[in-house]
PDB file of C-alpha atoms in Angstrom:
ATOM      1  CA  UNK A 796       0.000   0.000   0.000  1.00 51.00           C
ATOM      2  CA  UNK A 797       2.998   2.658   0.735  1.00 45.00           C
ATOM      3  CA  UNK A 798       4.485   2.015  -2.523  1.00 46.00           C
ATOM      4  CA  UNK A 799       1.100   2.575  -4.615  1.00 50.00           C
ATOM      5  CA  UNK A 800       0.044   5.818  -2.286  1.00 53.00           C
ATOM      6  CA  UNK A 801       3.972   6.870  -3.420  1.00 48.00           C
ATOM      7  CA  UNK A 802       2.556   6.081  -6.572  1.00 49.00           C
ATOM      8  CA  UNK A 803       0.129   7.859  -6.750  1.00 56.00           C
ATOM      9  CA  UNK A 804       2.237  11.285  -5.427  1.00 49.00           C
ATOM     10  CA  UNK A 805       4.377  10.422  -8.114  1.00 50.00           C
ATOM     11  CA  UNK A 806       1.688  10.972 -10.932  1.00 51.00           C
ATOM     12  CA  UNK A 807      -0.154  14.100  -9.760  1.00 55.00           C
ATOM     13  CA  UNK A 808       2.988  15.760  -9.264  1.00 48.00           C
ATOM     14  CA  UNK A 809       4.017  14.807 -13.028  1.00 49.00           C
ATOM     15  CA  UNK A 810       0.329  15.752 -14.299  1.00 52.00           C
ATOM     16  CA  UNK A 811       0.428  19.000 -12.418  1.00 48.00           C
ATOM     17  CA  UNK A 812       4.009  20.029 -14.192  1.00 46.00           C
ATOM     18  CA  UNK A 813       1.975  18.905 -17.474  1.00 47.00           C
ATOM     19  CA  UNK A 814      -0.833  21.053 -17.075  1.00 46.00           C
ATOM     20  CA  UNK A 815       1.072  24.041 -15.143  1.00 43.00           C
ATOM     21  CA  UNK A 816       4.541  23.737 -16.026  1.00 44.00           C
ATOM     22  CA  UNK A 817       4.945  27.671 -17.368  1.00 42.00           C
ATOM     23  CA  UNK A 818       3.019  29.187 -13.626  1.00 42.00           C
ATOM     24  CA  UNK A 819       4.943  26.709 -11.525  1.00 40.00           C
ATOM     25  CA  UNK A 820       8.609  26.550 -12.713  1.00 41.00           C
ATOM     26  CA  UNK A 821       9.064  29.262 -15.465  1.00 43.00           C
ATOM     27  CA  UNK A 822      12.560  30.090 -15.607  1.00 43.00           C
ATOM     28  CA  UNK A 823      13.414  33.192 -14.967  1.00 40.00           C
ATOM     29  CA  UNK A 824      15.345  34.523 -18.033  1.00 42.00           C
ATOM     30  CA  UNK A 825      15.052  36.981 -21.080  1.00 40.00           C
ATOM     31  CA  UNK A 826      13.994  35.470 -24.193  1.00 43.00           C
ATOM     32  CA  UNK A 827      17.420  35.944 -25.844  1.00 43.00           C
ATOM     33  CA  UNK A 828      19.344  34.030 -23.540  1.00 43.00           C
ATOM     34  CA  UNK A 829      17.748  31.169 -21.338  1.00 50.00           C
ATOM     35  CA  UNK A 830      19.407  29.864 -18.638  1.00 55.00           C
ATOM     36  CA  UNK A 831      19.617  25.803 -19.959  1.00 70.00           C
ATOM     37  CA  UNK A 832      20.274  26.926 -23.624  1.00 86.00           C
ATOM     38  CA  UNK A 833      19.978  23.271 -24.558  1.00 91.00           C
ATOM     39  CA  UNK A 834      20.904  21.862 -28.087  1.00 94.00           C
ATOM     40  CA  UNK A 835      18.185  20.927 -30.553  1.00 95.00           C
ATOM     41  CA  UNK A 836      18.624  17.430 -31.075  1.00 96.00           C
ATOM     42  CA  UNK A 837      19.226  14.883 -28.579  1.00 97.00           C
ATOM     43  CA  UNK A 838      19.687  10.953 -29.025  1.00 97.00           C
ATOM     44  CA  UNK A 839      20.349   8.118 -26.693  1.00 97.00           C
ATOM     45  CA  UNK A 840      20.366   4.709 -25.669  1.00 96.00           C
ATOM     46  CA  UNK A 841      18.923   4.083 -22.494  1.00 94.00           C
ATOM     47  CA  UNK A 842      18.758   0.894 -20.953  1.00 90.00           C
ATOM     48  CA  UNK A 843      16.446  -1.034 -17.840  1.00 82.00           C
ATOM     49  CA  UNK A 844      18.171  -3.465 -15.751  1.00 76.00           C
ATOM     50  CA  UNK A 845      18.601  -6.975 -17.912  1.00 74.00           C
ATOM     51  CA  UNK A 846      16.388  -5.323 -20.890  1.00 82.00           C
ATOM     52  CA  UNK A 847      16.877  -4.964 -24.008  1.00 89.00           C
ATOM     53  CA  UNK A 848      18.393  -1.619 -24.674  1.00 94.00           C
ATOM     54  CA  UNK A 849      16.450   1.325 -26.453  1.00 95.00           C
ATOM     55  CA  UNK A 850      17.149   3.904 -29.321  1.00 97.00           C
ATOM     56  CA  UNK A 851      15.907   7.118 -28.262  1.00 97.00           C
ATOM     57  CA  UNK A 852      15.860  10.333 -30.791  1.00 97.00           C
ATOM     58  CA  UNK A 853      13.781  13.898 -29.387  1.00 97.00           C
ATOM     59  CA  UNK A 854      13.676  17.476 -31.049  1.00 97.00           C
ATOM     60  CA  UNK A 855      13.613  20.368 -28.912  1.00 96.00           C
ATOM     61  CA  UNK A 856      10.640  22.255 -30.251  1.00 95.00           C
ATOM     62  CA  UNK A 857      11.348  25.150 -27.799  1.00 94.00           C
ATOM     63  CA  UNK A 858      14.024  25.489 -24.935  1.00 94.00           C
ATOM     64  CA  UNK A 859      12.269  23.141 -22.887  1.00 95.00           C
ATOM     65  CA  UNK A 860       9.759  21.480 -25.064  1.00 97.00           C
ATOM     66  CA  UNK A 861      10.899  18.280 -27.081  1.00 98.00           C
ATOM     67  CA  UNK A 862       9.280  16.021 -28.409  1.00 97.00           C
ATOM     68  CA  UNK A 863      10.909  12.469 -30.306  1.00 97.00           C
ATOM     69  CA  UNK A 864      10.560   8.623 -30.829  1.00 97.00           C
ATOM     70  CA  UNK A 865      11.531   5.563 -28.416  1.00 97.00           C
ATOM     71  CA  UNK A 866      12.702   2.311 -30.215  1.00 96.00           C
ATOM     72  CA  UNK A 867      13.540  -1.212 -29.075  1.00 95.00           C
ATOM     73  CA  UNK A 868      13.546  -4.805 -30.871  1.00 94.00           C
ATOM     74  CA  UNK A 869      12.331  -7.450 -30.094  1.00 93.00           C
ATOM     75  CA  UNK A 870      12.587 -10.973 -30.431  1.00 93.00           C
ATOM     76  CA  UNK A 871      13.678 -12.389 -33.677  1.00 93.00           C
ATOM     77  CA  UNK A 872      11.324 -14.764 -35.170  1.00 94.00           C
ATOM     78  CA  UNK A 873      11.957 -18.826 -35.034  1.00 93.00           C
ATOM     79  CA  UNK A 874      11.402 -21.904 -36.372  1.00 93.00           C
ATOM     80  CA  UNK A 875      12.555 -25.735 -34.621  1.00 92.00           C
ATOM     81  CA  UNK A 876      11.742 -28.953 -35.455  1.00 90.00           C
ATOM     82  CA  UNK A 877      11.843 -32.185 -33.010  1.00 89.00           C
ATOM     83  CA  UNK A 878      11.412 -36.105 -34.338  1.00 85.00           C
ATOM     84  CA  UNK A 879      10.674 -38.247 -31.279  1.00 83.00           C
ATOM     85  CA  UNK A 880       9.974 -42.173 -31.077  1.00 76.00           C
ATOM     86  CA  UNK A 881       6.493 -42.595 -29.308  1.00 72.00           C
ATOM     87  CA  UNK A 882       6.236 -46.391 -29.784  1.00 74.00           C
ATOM     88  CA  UNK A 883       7.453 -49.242 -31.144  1.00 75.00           C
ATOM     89  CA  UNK A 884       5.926 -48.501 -34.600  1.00 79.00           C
ATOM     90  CA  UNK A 885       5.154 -44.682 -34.590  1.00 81.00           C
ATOM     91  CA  UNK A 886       7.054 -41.770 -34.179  1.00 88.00           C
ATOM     92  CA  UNK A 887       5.932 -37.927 -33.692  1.00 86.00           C
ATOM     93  CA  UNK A 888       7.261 -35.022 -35.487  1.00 89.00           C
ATOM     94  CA  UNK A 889       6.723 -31.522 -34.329  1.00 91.00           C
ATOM     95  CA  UNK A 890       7.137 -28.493 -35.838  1.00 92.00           C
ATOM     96  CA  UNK A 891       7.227 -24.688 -34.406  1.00 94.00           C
ATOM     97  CA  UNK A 892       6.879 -21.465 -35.822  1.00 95.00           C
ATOM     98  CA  UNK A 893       6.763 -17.901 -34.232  1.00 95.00           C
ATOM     99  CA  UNK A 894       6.856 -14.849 -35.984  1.00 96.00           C
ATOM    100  CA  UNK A 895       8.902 -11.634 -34.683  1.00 95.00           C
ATOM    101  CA  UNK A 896       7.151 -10.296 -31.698  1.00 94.00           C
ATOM    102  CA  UNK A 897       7.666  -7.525 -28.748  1.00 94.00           C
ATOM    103  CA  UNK A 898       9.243  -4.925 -30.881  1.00 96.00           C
ATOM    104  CA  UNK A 899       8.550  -1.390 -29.274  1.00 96.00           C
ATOM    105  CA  UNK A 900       7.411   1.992 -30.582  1.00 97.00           C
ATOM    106  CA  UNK A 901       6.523   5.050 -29.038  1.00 97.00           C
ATOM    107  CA  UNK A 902       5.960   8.833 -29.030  1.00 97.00           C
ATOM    108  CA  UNK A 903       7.745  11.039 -26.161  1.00 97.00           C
ATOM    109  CA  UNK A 904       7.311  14.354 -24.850  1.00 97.00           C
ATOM    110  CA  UNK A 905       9.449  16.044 -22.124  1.00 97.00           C
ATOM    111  CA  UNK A 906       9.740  18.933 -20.572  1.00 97.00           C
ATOM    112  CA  UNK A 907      12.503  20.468 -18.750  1.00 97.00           C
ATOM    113  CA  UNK A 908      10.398  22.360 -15.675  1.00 94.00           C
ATOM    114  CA  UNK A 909      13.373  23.282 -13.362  1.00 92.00           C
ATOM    115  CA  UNK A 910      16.818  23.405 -14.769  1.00 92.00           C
ATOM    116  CA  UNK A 911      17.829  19.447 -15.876  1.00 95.00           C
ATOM    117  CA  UNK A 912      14.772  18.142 -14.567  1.00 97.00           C
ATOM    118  CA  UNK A 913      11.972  17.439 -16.779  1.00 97.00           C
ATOM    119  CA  UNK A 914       8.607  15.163 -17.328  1.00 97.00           C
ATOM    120  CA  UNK A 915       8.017  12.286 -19.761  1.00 97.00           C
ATOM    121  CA  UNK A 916       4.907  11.307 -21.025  1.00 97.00           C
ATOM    122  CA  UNK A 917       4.746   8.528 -23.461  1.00 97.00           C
ATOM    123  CA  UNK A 918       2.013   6.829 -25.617  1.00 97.00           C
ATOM    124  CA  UNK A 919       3.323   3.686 -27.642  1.00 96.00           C
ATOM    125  CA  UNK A 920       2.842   0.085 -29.138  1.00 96.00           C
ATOM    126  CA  UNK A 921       4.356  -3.268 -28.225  1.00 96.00           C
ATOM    127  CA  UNK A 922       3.717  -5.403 -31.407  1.00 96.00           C
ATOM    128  CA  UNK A 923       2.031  -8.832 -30.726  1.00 95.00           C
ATOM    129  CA  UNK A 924       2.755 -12.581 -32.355  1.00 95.00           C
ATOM    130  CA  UNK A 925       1.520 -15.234 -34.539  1.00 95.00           C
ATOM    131  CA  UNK A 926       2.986 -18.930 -33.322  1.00 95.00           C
ATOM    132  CA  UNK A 927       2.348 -22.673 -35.359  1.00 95.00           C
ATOM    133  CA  UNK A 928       2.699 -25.650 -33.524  1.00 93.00           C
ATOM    134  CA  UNK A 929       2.338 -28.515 -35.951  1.00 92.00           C
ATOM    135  CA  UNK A 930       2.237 -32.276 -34.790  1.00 89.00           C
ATOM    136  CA  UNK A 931       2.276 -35.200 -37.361  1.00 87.00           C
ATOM    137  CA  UNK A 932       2.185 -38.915 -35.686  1.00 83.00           C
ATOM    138  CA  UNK A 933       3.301 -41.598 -37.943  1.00 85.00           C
ATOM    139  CA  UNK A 934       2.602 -44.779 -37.936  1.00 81.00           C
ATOM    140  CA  UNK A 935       5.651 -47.036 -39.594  1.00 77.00           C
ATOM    141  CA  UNK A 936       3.590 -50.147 -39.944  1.00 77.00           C
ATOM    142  CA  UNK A 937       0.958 -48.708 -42.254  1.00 76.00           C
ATOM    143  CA  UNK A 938       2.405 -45.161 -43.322  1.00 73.00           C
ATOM    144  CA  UNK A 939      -0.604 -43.588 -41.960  1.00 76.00           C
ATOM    145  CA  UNK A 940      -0.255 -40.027 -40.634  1.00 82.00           C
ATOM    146  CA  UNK A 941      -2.261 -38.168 -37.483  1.00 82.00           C
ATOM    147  CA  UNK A 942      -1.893 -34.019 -38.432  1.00 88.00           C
ATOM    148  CA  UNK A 943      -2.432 -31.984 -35.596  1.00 90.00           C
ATOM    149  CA  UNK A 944      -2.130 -28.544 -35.578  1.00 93.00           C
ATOM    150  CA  UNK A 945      -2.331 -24.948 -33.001  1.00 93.00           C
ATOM    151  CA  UNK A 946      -2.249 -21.598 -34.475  1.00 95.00           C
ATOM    152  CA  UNK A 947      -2.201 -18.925 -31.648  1.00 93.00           C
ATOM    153  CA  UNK A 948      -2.706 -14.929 -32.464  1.00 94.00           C
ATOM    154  CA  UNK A 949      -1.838 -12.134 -30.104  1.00 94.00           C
ATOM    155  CA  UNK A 950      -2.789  -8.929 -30.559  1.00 94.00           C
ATOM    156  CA  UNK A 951      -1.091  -5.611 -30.286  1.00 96.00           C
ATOM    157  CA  UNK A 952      -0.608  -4.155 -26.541  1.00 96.00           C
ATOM    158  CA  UNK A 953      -0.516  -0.218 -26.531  1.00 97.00           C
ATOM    159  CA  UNK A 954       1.695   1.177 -23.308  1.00 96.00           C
ATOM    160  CA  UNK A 955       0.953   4.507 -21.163  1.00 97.00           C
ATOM    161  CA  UNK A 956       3.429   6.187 -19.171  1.00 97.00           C
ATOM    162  CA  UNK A 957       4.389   9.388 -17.106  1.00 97.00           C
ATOM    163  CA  UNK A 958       7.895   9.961 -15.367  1.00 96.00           C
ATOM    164  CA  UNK A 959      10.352  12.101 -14.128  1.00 97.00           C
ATOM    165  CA  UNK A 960      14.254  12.628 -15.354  1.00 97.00           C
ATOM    166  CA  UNK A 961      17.602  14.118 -15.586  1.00 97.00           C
ATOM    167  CA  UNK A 962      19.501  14.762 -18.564  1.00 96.00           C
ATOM    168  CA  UNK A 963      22.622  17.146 -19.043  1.00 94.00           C
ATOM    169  CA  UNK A 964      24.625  18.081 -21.288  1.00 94.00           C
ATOM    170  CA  UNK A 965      28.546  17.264 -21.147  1.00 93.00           C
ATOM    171  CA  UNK A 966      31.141  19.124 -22.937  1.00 91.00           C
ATOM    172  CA  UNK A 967      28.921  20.654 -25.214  1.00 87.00           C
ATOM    173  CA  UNK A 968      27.573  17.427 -26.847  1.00 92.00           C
ATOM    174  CA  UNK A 969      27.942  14.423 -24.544  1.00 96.00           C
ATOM    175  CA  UNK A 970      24.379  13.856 -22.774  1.00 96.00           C
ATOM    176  CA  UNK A 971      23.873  11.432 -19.551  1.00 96.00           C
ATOM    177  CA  UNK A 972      20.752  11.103 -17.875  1.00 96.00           C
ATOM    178  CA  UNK A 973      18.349   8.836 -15.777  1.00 96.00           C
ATOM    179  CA  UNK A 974      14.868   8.327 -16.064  1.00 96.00           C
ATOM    180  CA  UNK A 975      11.797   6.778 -13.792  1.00 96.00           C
ATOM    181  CA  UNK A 976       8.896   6.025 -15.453  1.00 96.00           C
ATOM    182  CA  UNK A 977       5.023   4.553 -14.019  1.00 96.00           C
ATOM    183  CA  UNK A 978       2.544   3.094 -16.992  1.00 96.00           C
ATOM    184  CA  UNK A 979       0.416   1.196 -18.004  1.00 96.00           C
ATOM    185  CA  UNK A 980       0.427  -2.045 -20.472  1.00 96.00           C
ATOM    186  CA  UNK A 981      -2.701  -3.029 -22.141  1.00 95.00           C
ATOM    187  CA  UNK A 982      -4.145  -6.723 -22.486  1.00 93.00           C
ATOM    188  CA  UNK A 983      -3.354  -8.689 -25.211  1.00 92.00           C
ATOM    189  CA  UNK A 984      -6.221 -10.822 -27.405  1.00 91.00           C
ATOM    190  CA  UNK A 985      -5.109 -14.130 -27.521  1.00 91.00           C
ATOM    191  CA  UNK A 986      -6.657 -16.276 -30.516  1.00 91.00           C
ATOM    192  CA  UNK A 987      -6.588 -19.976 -30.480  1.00 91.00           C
ATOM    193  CA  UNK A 988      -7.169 -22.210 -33.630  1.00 92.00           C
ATOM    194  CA  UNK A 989      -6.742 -25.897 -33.621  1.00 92.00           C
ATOM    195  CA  UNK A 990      -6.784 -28.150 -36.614  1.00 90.00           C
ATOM    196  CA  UNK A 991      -7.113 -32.133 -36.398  1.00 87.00           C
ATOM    197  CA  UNK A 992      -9.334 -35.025 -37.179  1.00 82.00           C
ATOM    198  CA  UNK A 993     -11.776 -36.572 -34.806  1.00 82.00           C
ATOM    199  CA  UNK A 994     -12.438 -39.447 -35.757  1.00 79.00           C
ATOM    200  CA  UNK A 995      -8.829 -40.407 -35.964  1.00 79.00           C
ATOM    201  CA  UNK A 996      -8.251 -40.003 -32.059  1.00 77.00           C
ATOM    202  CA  UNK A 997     -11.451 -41.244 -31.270  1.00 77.00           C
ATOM    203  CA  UNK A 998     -13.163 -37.424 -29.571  1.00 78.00           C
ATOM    204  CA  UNK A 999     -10.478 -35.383 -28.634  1.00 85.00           C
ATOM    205  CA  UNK A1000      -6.661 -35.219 -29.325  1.00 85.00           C
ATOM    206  CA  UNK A1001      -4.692 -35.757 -25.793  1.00 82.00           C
ATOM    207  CA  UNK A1002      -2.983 -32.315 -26.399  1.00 84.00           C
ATOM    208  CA  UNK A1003      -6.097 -30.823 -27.002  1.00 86.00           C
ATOM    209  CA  UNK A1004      -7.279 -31.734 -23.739  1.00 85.00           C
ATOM    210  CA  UNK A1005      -3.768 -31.000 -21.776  1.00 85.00           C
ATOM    211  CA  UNK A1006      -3.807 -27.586 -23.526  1.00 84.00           C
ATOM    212  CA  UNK A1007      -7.618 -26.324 -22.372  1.00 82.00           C
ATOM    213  CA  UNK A1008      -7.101 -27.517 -18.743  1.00 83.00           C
ATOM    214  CA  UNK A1009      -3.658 -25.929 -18.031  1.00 78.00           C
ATOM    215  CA  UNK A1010      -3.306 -23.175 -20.214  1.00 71.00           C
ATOM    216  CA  UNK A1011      -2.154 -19.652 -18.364  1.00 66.00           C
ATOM    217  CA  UNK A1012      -2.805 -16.208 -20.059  1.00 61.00           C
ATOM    218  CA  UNK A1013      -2.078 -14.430 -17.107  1.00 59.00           C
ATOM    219  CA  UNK A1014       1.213 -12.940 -19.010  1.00 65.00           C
ATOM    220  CA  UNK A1015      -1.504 -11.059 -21.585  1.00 78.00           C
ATOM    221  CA  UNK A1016      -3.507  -9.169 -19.091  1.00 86.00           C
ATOM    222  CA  UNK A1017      -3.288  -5.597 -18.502  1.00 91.00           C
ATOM    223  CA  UNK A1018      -0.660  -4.441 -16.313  1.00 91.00           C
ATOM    224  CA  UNK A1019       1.249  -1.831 -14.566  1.00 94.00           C
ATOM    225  CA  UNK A1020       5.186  -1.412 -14.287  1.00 92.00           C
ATOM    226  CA  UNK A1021       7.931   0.771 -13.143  1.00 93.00           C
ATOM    227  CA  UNK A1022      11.159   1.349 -14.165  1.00 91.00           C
ATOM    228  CA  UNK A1023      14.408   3.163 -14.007  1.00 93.00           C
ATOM    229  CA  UNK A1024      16.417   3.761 -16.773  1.00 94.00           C
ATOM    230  CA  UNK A1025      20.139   5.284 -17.346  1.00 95.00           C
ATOM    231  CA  UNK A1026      21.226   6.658 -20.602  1.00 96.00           C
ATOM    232  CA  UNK A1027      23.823   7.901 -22.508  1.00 96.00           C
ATOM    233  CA  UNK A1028      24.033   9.334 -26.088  1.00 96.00           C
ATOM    234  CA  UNK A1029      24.926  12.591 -28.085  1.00 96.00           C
ATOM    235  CA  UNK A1030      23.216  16.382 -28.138  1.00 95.00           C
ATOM    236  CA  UNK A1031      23.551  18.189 -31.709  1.00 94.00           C
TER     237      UNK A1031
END
């Protein structure tokens, strides 16, 4: 409970620099020469403990405005095959196929409220799968075959966040930064098709069966994270 009411501090304080940033922590300065004259362009690669690191490009539409892109791949499509002996005179060959899946888009905004501090607010898209799982049983004595077949579909799972960071500039051009960041993931629509003969396993295939009783989707709900990130990368 004392982490989600910190939580919860955490997010009005980021949506009240978003909705009064310019009353609250307007810097003091002419309009010729701000105090943070930052450069236009920043990119970076931050990174979140063991995860896969991220490409990170922003434009500074004003002094303290900027607006950009987050990247991050994901993992590379597959394909196995397994032959295994059943019985005496069958054997069972299986066959897997999952297309590229988790790769990560979204749009950022920050802005700097009080020197190198700013707020992040970010809207994106985690990209979903598509995953075969073929079975063929055949029997040696009679060269009959058994197909059975599972074709699962997951959607698309759009992501919501709002943080708070640090970023400076270094020698004119050399940026380093850290970033916490609260969000939401949406659910995931998992499809299931199955392909296979009745009559040849006499009702209902055994993996059939195995698969409806102790399958777990609890990975494709909606969820909340946090993270911290560090970063590095280059101001032009």
């Amino acid at each position: 409970m004392k982490i989600k009411r910190n939580l919860t501090h955490i997010l009005t304080i980021i949506s009240f620099f978003y909705v009064f940033p310019c009353s609250v922590f307007a810097e003091t300065t002419s309009e010729g020469s701000p105090i943070n004259d930052r450069k236009r362009i920043h990119t970076y690669v931050s990174t979140f403990m063991f995860s896969k690191p991220r490409f990170n490009m922003l434009y500074g539409i004003t002094n303290n405005l900027y607006l950009g892109i987050s990247l991050r791949n994901g993992e590379k499509s597959n394909t196995s095959e397994n032959l295994n002996q059943s019985s005496n005179n069958s054997v069972d060959y299986f066959q897997n196929n999952k297309t590229r899946f988790n790769d990560l888009f979204t749009f950022k905004t920050q802005y700097f409220f009080f020197g190198n501090f700013y707020s992040n607010l970010e809207l994106g898209l985690l990209t979903g799968y598509k995953e075969e799982n073929r079975k063929f049983k055949i029997f040696l004595n009679n060269s009959e075959v058994l197909p059975y077949s599972k074709t699962t579909t997951s959607s698309d799972r759009f992501l919501f966040s709002l943080g708070l960071g640090y970023r400076k500039e270094f020698f004119d051009h050399i940026l380093l930064g850290t970033e916490i960041n609260y969000g939401i993931l949406s659910a995931s629509k998992i499809n299931n098709h199955y392909t296979f003969i009745p009559q040849y396993y006499n009702g209902l295939p055994s993996d059939y069966i195995f698969d409806q009783l102790y399958s777990d989707k609890s990975d494709y709900g909606t969820r909340k994270f946090f993270n911290i990130s560090i970063y590095a990368g280059i101001a032009i």
